[in-house]
PDB file of C-alpha atoms in Angstrom:
ATOM      1  CA  MET A 396     122.385 145.560  54.450  1.00 43.00           C
ATOM      2  CA  THR A 397     118.942 143.965  54.461  1.00 43.00           C
ATOM      3  CA  SER A 398     117.647 140.902  56.295  1.00 44.00           C
ATOM      4  CA  VAL A 399     114.204 139.347  56.186  1.00 43.00           C
ATOM      5  CA  GLN A 400     111.881 138.723  59.153  1.00 47.00           C
ATOM      6  CA  SER A 401     108.724 136.640  58.952  1.00 49.00           C
ATOM      7  CA  VAL A 402     105.622 138.316  60.455  1.00 50.00           C
ATOM      8  CA  GLY A 403     102.903 135.823  59.581  1.00 49.00           C
ATOM      9  CA  PRO A 404     101.691 133.404  56.947  1.00 50.00           C
ATOM     10  CA  SER A 405     103.488 134.160  53.698  1.00 47.00           C
ATOM     11  CA  VAL A 406     104.373 137.713  54.811  1.00 49.00           C
ATOM     12  CA  GLN A 407     107.998 138.738  54.808  1.00 46.00           C
ATOM     13  CA  GLN A 408     109.152 142.281  55.481  1.00 50.00           C
ATOM     14  CA  PRO A 409     112.702 143.524  54.968  1.00 45.00           C
ATOM     15  CA  MET A 410     114.466 145.089  57.934  1.00 48.00           C
ATOM     16  CA  GLN A 411     116.369 148.117  56.629  1.00 50.00           C
ATOM     17  CA  MET A 412     119.594 149.140  58.331  1.00 47.00           C
ATOM     18  CA  GLN A 413     119.570 152.928  58.723  1.00 48.00           C
ATOM     19  CA  PRO A 414     122.843 154.814  58.201  1.00 51.00           C
ATOM     20  CA  GLY A 415     124.330 155.802  61.552  1.00 51.00           C
ATOM     21  CA  PHE A 416     122.153 153.403  63.562  1.00 46.00           C
ATOM     22  CA  ALA A 417     123.210 149.981  64.856  1.00 49.00           C
ATOM     23  CA  GLN A 418     119.646 148.668  65.335  1.00 46.00           C
ATOM     24  CA  PRO A 419     117.256 147.645  62.526  1.00 46.00           C
ATOM     25  CA  GLN A 420     113.805 149.228  62.237  1.00 52.00           C
ATOM     26  CA  TYR A 421     111.373 148.030  64.900  1.00 55.00           C
ATOM     27  CA  TYR A 422     109.026 145.199  63.957  1.00 59.00           C
ATOM     28  CA  PRO A 423     106.707 143.922  66.687  1.00 63.00           C
ATOM     29  CA  GLU A 424     106.751 140.298  67.698  1.00 69.00           C
ATOM     30  CA  VAL A 425     103.734 138.375  66.353  1.00 70.00           C
ATOM     31  CA  LEU A 426     102.108 136.344  69.121  1.00 71.00           C
ATOM     32  CA  ASP A 427      99.077 134.894  67.302  1.00 76.00           C
ATOM     33  CA  VAL A 428      97.529 134.890  63.841  1.00 79.00           C
ATOM     34  CA  LYS A 429      93.826 134.201  63.159  1.00 82.00           C
ATOM     35  CA  GLU A 430      92.717 133.686  59.574  1.00 81.00           C
ATOM     36  CA  TYR A 431      89.302 134.810  58.355  1.00 83.00           C
ATOM     37  CA  PRO A 432      87.880 134.542  54.798  1.00 83.00           C
ATOM     38  CA  ASP A 433      89.040 138.023  53.761  1.00 82.00           C
ATOM     39  CA  HIS A 434      91.646 139.068  56.306  1.00 79.00           C
ATOM     40  CA  PHE A 435      94.137 138.032  58.991  1.00 77.00           C
ATOM     41  CA  VAL A 436      94.143 139.366  62.565  1.00 79.00           C
ATOM     42  CA  TYR A 437      97.614 139.552  64.054  1.00 74.00           C
ATOM     43  CA  THR A 438      98.025 139.794  67.819  1.00 73.00           C
ATOM     44  CA  ILE A 439     101.289 141.603  68.313  1.00 70.00           C
ATOM     45  CA  LYS A 440     103.479 142.271  71.316  1.00 66.00           C
ATOM     46  CA  ASP A 441     104.008 145.988  71.467  1.00 62.00           C
ATOM     47  CA  ASP A 442     106.241 147.426  74.182  1.00 56.00           C
ATOM     48  CA  ALA A 443     104.446 150.760  73.934  1.00 55.00           C
ATOM     49  CA  SER A 444     101.172 149.132  74.975  1.00 63.00           C
ATOM     50  CA  THR A 445     102.841 147.760  78.125  1.00 68.00           C
ATOM     51  CA  GLY A 446     103.668 151.282  79.224  1.00 72.00           C
ATOM     52  CA  LYS A 447     100.197 152.442  78.330  1.00 78.00           C
ATOM     53  CA  LYS A 448      98.687 149.656  80.467  1.00 81.00           C
ATOM     54  CA  TRP A 449     100.571 150.992  83.500  1.00 84.00           C
ATOM     55  CA  GLY A 450      99.517 154.547  82.701  1.00 87.00           C
ATOM     56  CA  VAL A 451      95.828 153.855  82.359  1.00 88.00           C
ATOM     57  CA  GLY A 452      95.848 151.566  85.397  1.00 89.00           C
ATOM     58  CA  LEU A 453      97.488 154.225  87.569  1.00 91.00           C
ATOM     59  CA  GLY A 454      95.186 156.898  86.161  1.00 91.00           C
ATOM     60  CA  SER A 455      92.106 154.896  87.099  1.00 92.00           C
ATOM     61  CA  PHE A 456      93.593 154.118  90.513  1.00 92.00           C
ATOM     62  CA  PHE A 457      93.861 157.819  91.369  1.00 93.00           C
ATOM     63  CA  LEU A 458      90.669 158.949  89.588  1.00 93.00           C
ATOM     64  CA  PRO A 459      88.117 156.357  88.435  1.00 93.00           C
ATOM     65  CA  GLY A 460      87.411 156.897  84.740  1.00 94.00           C
ATOM     66  CA  LEU A 461      90.733 158.597  83.938  1.00 93.00           C
ATOM     67  CA  GLY A 462      92.113 155.428  82.318  1.00 91.00           C
ATOM     68  CA  GLN A 463      89.053 155.219  80.078  1.00 91.00           C
ATOM     69  CA  ALA A 464      89.515 158.884  79.118  1.00 91.00           C
ATOM     70  CA  ILE A 465      93.152 158.177  78.198  1.00 87.00           C
ATOM     71  CA  ASN A 466      91.918 155.275  76.017  1.00 82.00           C
ATOM     72  CA  GLY A 467      89.469 157.673  74.292  1.00 84.00           C
ATOM     73  CA  GLN A 468      86.352 156.094  75.863  1.00 88.00           C
ATOM     74  CA  TRP A 469      84.752 159.335  77.081  1.00 92.00           C
ATOM     75  CA  LEU A 470      81.251 158.005  77.787  1.00 95.00           C
ATOM     76  CA  LYS A 471      82.619 155.067  79.766  1.00 93.00           C
ATOM     77  CA  ALA A 472      84.920 157.473  81.692  1.00 94.00           C
ATOM     78  CA  ALA A 473      81.960 159.641  82.663  1.00 95.00           C
ATOM     79  CA  GLY A 474      80.055 156.535  83.766  1.00 95.00           C
ATOM     80  CA  PHE A 475      82.815 155.291  86.066  1.00 95.00           C
ATOM     81  CA  PHE A 476      83.444 158.739  87.514  1.00 95.00           C
ATOM     82  CA  GLY A 477      79.739 159.442  87.967  1.00 94.00           C
ATOM     83  CA  GLY A 478      79.160 156.006  89.478  1.00 91.00           C
ATOM     84  CA  CYS A 479      81.831 156.643  92.099  1.00 91.00           C
ATOM     85  CA  LEU A 480      80.365 160.051  92.897  1.00 91.00           C
ATOM     86  CA  VAL A 481      76.841 158.682  93.293  1.00 88.00           C
ATOM     87  CA  ALA A 482      78.013 155.704  95.350  1.00 86.00           C
ATOM     88  CA  GLY A 483      80.251 157.887  97.500  1.00 84.00           C
ATOM     89  CA  LYS A 484      77.678 160.623  98.093  1.00 86.00           C
ATOM     90  CA  ALA A 485      74.229 159.023  98.048  1.00 82.00           C
ATOM     91  CA  LEU A 486      74.902 155.520  99.332  1.00 83.00           C
ATOM     92  CA  ALA A 487      77.365 156.680 101.991  1.00 77.00           C
ATOM     93  CA  LYS A 488      74.710 159.034 103.380  1.00 82.00           C
ATOM     94  CA  TYR A 489      72.380 156.122 104.155  1.00 86.00           C
ATOM     95  CA  ASN A 490      74.849 153.287 104.712  1.00 86.00           C
ATOM     96  CA  PRO A 491      78.556 154.228 104.877  1.00 85.00           C
ATOM     97  CA  ILE A 492      79.762 150.610 104.631  1.00 88.00           C
ATOM     98  CA  LEU A 493      77.667 149.878 101.539  1.00 88.00           C
ATOM     99  CA  GLY A 494      78.715 153.187  99.951  1.00 86.00           C
ATOM    100  CA  GLY A 495      82.395 152.543 100.625  1.00 87.00           C
ATOM    101  CA  LEU A 496      82.277 148.993  99.272  1.00 90.00           C
ATOM    102  CA  THR A 497      80.351 150.078  96.162  1.00 90.00           C
ATOM    103  CA  THR A 498      82.858 152.893  95.515  1.00 90.00           C
ATOM    104  CA  LEU A 499      85.767 150.468  95.986  1.00 92.00           C
ATOM    105  CA  GLY A 500      84.138 147.958  93.608  1.00 93.00           C
ATOM    106  CA  ILE A 501      83.566 150.589  90.907  1.00 94.00           C
ATOM    107  CA  SER A 502      87.170 151.806  91.300  1.00 94.00           C
ATOM    108  CA  ILE A 503      88.609 148.306  90.887  1.00 95.00           C
ATOM    109  CA  TRP A 504      86.302 147.693  87.916  1.00 95.00           C
ATOM    110  CA  SER A 505      87.541 150.929  86.361  1.00 94.00           C
ATOM    111  CA  ILE A 506      91.192 149.897  86.741  1.00 93.00           C
ATOM    112  CA  VAL A 507      90.643 146.429  85.267  1.00 93.00           C
ATOM    113  CA  ASP A 508      88.557 147.757  82.384  1.00 92.00           C
ATOM    114  CA  ALA A 509      91.110 150.457  81.492  1.00 90.00           C
ATOM    115  CA  VAL A 510      94.019 147.981  81.446  1.00 88.00           C
ATOM    116  CA  LYS A 511      91.996 145.429  79.440  1.00 84.00           C
ATOM    117  CA  ASN A 512      91.037 147.980  76.801  1.00 81.00           C
ATOM    118  CA  ALA A 513      94.563 149.340  76.545  1.00 79.00           C
ATOM    119  CA  SER A 514      95.893 145.860  75.810  1.00 65.00           C
ATOM    120  CA  SER A 515      93.168 145.057  73.247  1.00 56.00           C
ATOM    121  CA  LYS A 516      94.657 147.673  70.935  1.00 48.00           C
ATOM    122  CA  SER A 517      97.603 145.394  70.156  1.00 62.00           C
ATOM    123  CA  LYS A 518      95.801 143.679  67.240  1.00 66.00           C
ATOM    124  CA  GLN A 519      96.260 144.445  63.570  1.00 68.00           C
ATOM    125  CA  VAL A 520      93.920 143.527  60.730  1.00 69.00           C
ATOM    126  CA  VAL A 521      95.591 142.849  57.384  1.00 71.00           C
ATOM    127  CA  PRO A 522      93.428 142.264  54.271  1.00 75.00           C
ATOM    128  CA  LYS A 523      94.441 139.153  52.323  1.00 70.00           C
ATOM    129  CA  GLU A 524      94.862 141.079  49.077  1.00 72.00           C
ATOM    130  CA  ASN A 525      97.684 143.096  50.712  1.00 63.00           C
ATOM    131  CA  ILE A 526      99.509 139.878  51.654  1.00 62.00           C
ATOM    132  CA  ASN A 527      99.008 138.291  48.221  1.00 56.00           C
ATOM    133  CA  ALA A 528     100.351 141.444  46.548  1.00 54.00           C
ATOM    134  CA  GLN A 529     103.570 141.266  48.560  1.00 54.00           C
ATOM    135  CA  GLY A 530     104.187 137.554  48.072  1.00 51.00           C
TER     136      GLY A 530
END
């Protein structure tokens, strides 16, 4: 049994029913489509990225930079972690209030940045020749 689901302009993909399974294969929900001269950019809703957002956010909450490391942004992770160490050690020595506020600011920035970059991975680029070949 095969049904057809639309995933963008002039793109139709069949949903195959697998033997022994009641659910069709997973196709993400398309939220937005932007057309460029040689490709389309699909913004998709991916349930896996929602879980990843929570994971990277919690990671950066407990250790600034851990969320960036999970996202594969190693240099940025080292920057956030090092920034918190410098702010916590050096600034707190001279002015504890300024050191604490700077560390808190860097930690919040780390959480927001990790979640933002985890969610930006829910875009797919599809060359137009691939779409024209299917249609």
